[in-house]
Amino acid sequence: MTVTADRPQMLVTEFEELARHADRSIEGARLEFINGHLGGKAEPDGDHGRVVQWLTRICTQHRPDLWLDPTQGLMVEAYRGGRARPDGSLAPAEAFVGQGEWADPTPVLMVVEVTSYDSDTDRRDRVDKPRAYAGTGIPVYLLIDRDTCEVKVHSRPDGGRYETVQTLPFGKEVVLPEPVGITLDTEPLKNWVR
């Protein structure tokens, strides 16, 4: 493999092969390739899963035409061929049919990340992923930050960043902007932090 200033150290095809191997060989392995960095998502704890379950129920109740998919990988960063595994991708129910492991993010209305208690969460969830998701044009990035007990709603993507970021503490009402159009009562999130 040749390294140049214009190319990441690993090719996307090499990453995908590695991710498939890890998925078959290592229980719970969830690899990502964002901004030229190979990374792994921490194995979700029970509270992490409960947050995703809570949000899935709310989304389904308010928008039965959509599904918050907790497993679909997305192709991000077209020029670097990034691959991300959000904790949830809110899209029309049939959006990922026939897409394979890494789907086109075009139909996604919102991606969701719930912070994990690992050393890589700061760079991954607060820096790299907002840039990658904004770069694909995903309208809303919802970060449920269990470290700071805050909800961060990123919206209005403009190239490689979101122009608007609203930060509210757990317990406040959070309005997810259009095209999502759902209001969240975040009081229950207080129950699922350390």
PDB file of N, CA, C and O in Angstrom, residues 15 30-34 37-41 83-86 102 113 124 129 133:
ATOM      1  N   PHE A  15     -10.138  -1.673   4.318  1.00  0.00           N
ATOM      2  CA  PHE A  15     -10.902  -1.529   5.555  1.00  0.00           C
ATOM      3  C   PHE A  15     -12.101  -2.470   5.567  1.00  0.00           C
ATOM      4  O   PHE A  15     -12.361  -3.143   6.566  1.00  0.00           O
ATOM      5  N   ARG A  30     -16.949  -3.776  16.167  1.00  0.00           N
ATOM      6  CA  ARG A  30     -17.650  -2.804  15.337  1.00  0.00           C
ATOM      7  C   ARG A  30     -16.624  -1.771  14.872  1.00  0.00           C
ATOM      8  O   ARG A  30     -16.375  -0.805  15.562  1.00  0.00           O
ATOM      9  N   LEU A  31     -16.039  -2.006  13.718  1.00  0.00           N
ATOM     10  CA  LEU A  31     -14.994  -1.121  13.208  1.00  0.00           C
ATOM     11  C   LEU A  31     -15.578   0.009  12.383  1.00  0.00           C
ATOM     12  O   LEU A  31     -16.617  -0.133  11.738  1.00  0.00           O
ATOM     13  N   GLU A  32     -14.861   1.149  12.395  1.00  0.00           N
ATOM     14  CA  GLU A  32     -15.222   2.313  11.595  1.00  0.00           C
ATOM     15  C   GLU A  32     -13.959   2.865  10.950  1.00  0.00           C
ATOM     16  O   GLU A  32     -12.849   2.607  11.411  1.00  0.00           O
ATOM     17  N   PHE A  33     -14.158   3.663   9.897  1.00  0.00           N
ATOM     18  CA  PHE A  33     -13.042   4.265   9.169  1.00  0.00           C
ATOM     19  C   PHE A  33     -13.456   5.691   8.839  1.00  0.00           C
ATOM     20  O   PHE A  33     -14.165   5.941   7.873  1.00  0.00           O
ATOM     21  N   ILE A  34     -13.043   6.639   9.690  1.00  0.00           N
ATOM     22  CA  ILE A  34     -13.486   8.019   9.557  1.00  0.00           C
ATOM     23  C   ILE A  34     -12.272   8.939   9.528  1.00  0.00           C
ATOM     24  O   ILE A  34     -11.385   8.853  10.371  1.00  0.00           O
ATOM     25  N   HIS A  37      -8.920   7.495   9.754  1.00  0.00           N
ATOM     26  CA  HIS A  37      -8.566   6.800  10.998  1.00  0.00           C
ATOM     27  C   HIS A  37      -9.369   5.517  11.133  1.00  0.00           C
ATOM     28  O   HIS A  37     -10.592   5.536  11.028  1.00  0.00           O
ATOM     29  N   LEU A  38      -8.685   4.437  11.403  1.00  0.00           N
ATOM     30  CA  LEU A  38      -9.339   3.184  11.729  1.00  0.00           C
ATOM     31  C   LEU A  38      -9.685   3.246  13.208  1.00  0.00           C
ATOM     32  O   LEU A  38      -8.854   3.587  14.045  1.00  0.00           O
ATOM     33  N   GLY A  39     -10.927   2.927  13.523  1.00  0.00           N
ATOM     34  CA  GLY A  39     -11.342   2.966  14.912  1.00  0.00           C
ATOM     35  C   GLY A  39     -12.366   1.889  15.185  1.00  0.00           C
ATOM     36  O   GLY A  39     -12.903   1.275  14.273  1.00  0.00           O
ATOM     37  N   GLY A  40     -12.621   1.692  16.446  1.00  0.00           N
ATOM     38  CA  GLY A  40     -13.625   0.725  16.847  1.00  0.00           C
ATOM     39  C   GLY A  40     -14.573   1.362  17.831  1.00  0.00           C
ATOM     40  O   GLY A  40     -14.189   2.241  18.584  1.00  0.00           O
ATOM     41  N   LYS A  41     -15.823   0.934  17.778  1.00  0.00           N
ATOM     42  CA  LYS A  41     -16.795   1.407  18.749  1.00  0.00           C
ATOM     43  C   LYS A  41     -16.771   0.463  19.936  1.00  0.00           C
ATOM     44  O   LYS A  41     -16.690  -0.745  19.769  1.00  0.00           O
ATOM     45  N   ARG A  83     -16.290   5.136   6.486  1.00  0.00           N
ATOM     46  CA  ARG A  83     -17.362   4.220   6.853  1.00  0.00           C
ATOM     47  C   ARG A  83     -17.664   4.416   8.338  1.00  0.00           C
ATOM     48  O   ARG A  83     -16.759   4.357   9.173  1.00  0.00           O
ATOM     49  N   ALA A  84     -18.930   4.677   8.657  1.00  0.00           N
ATOM     50  CA  ALA A  84     -19.326   4.910  10.048  1.00  0.00           C
ATOM     51  C   ALA A  84     -20.492   4.007  10.423  1.00  0.00           C
ATOM     52  O   ALA A  84     -21.309   3.650   9.576  1.00  0.00           O
ATOM     53  N   ARG A  85     -20.550   3.663  11.710  1.00  0.00           N
ATOM     54  CA  ARG A  85     -21.647   2.862  12.251  1.00  0.00           C
ATOM     55  C   ARG A  85     -22.349   3.677  13.338  1.00  0.00           C
ATOM     56  O   ARG A  85     -22.006   3.576  14.516  1.00  0.00           O
ATOM     57  N   PRO A  86     -23.341   4.473  12.929  1.00  0.00           N
ATOM     58  CA  PRO A  86     -24.066   5.244  13.946  1.00  0.00           C
ATOM     59  C   PRO A  86     -24.833   4.327  14.892  1.00  0.00           C
ATOM     60  O   PRO A  86     -25.160   3.192  14.542  1.00  0.00           O
ATOM     61  N   TRP A 102     -22.663  -1.305   4.020  1.00  0.00           N
ATOM     62  CA  TRP A 102     -22.362   0.127   4.023  1.00  0.00           C
ATOM     63  C   TRP A 102     -23.301   0.814   3.039  1.00  0.00           C
ATOM     64  O   TRP A 102     -23.175   0.676   1.832  1.00  0.00           O
ATOM     65  N   GLU A 113     -25.785   9.321  17.896  1.00  0.00           N
ATOM     66  CA  GLU A 113     -24.688   8.694  18.633  1.00  0.00           C
ATOM     67  C   GLU A 113     -24.962   8.883  20.119  1.00  0.00           C
ATOM     68  O   GLU A 113     -25.424   9.944  20.550  1.00  0.00           O
ATOM     69  N   ARG A 124     -14.049  10.708  18.444  1.00  0.00           N
ATOM     70  CA  ARG A 124     -14.956  10.011  17.529  1.00  0.00           C
ATOM     71  C   ARG A 124     -16.334  10.683  17.463  1.00  0.00           C
ATOM     72  O   ARG A 124     -16.804  11.032  16.383  1.00  0.00           O
ATOM     73  N   LYS A 129     -17.155  12.476  13.800  1.00  0.00           N
ATOM     74  CA  LYS A 129     -18.468  12.121  13.254  1.00  0.00           C
ATOM     75  C   LYS A 129     -19.308  13.333  12.855  1.00  0.00           C
ATOM     76  O   LYS A 129     -19.937  13.303  11.794  1.00  0.00           O
ATOM     77  N   TYR A 133     -20.680  13.372   9.081  1.00  0.00           N
ATOM     78  CA  TYR A 133     -22.114  13.384   8.816  1.00  0.00           C
ATOM     79  C   TYR A 133     -22.532  14.676   8.113  1.00  0.00           C
ATOM     80  O   TYR A 133     -23.357  14.648   7.196  1.00  0.00           O
TER      81      TYR A 133
END
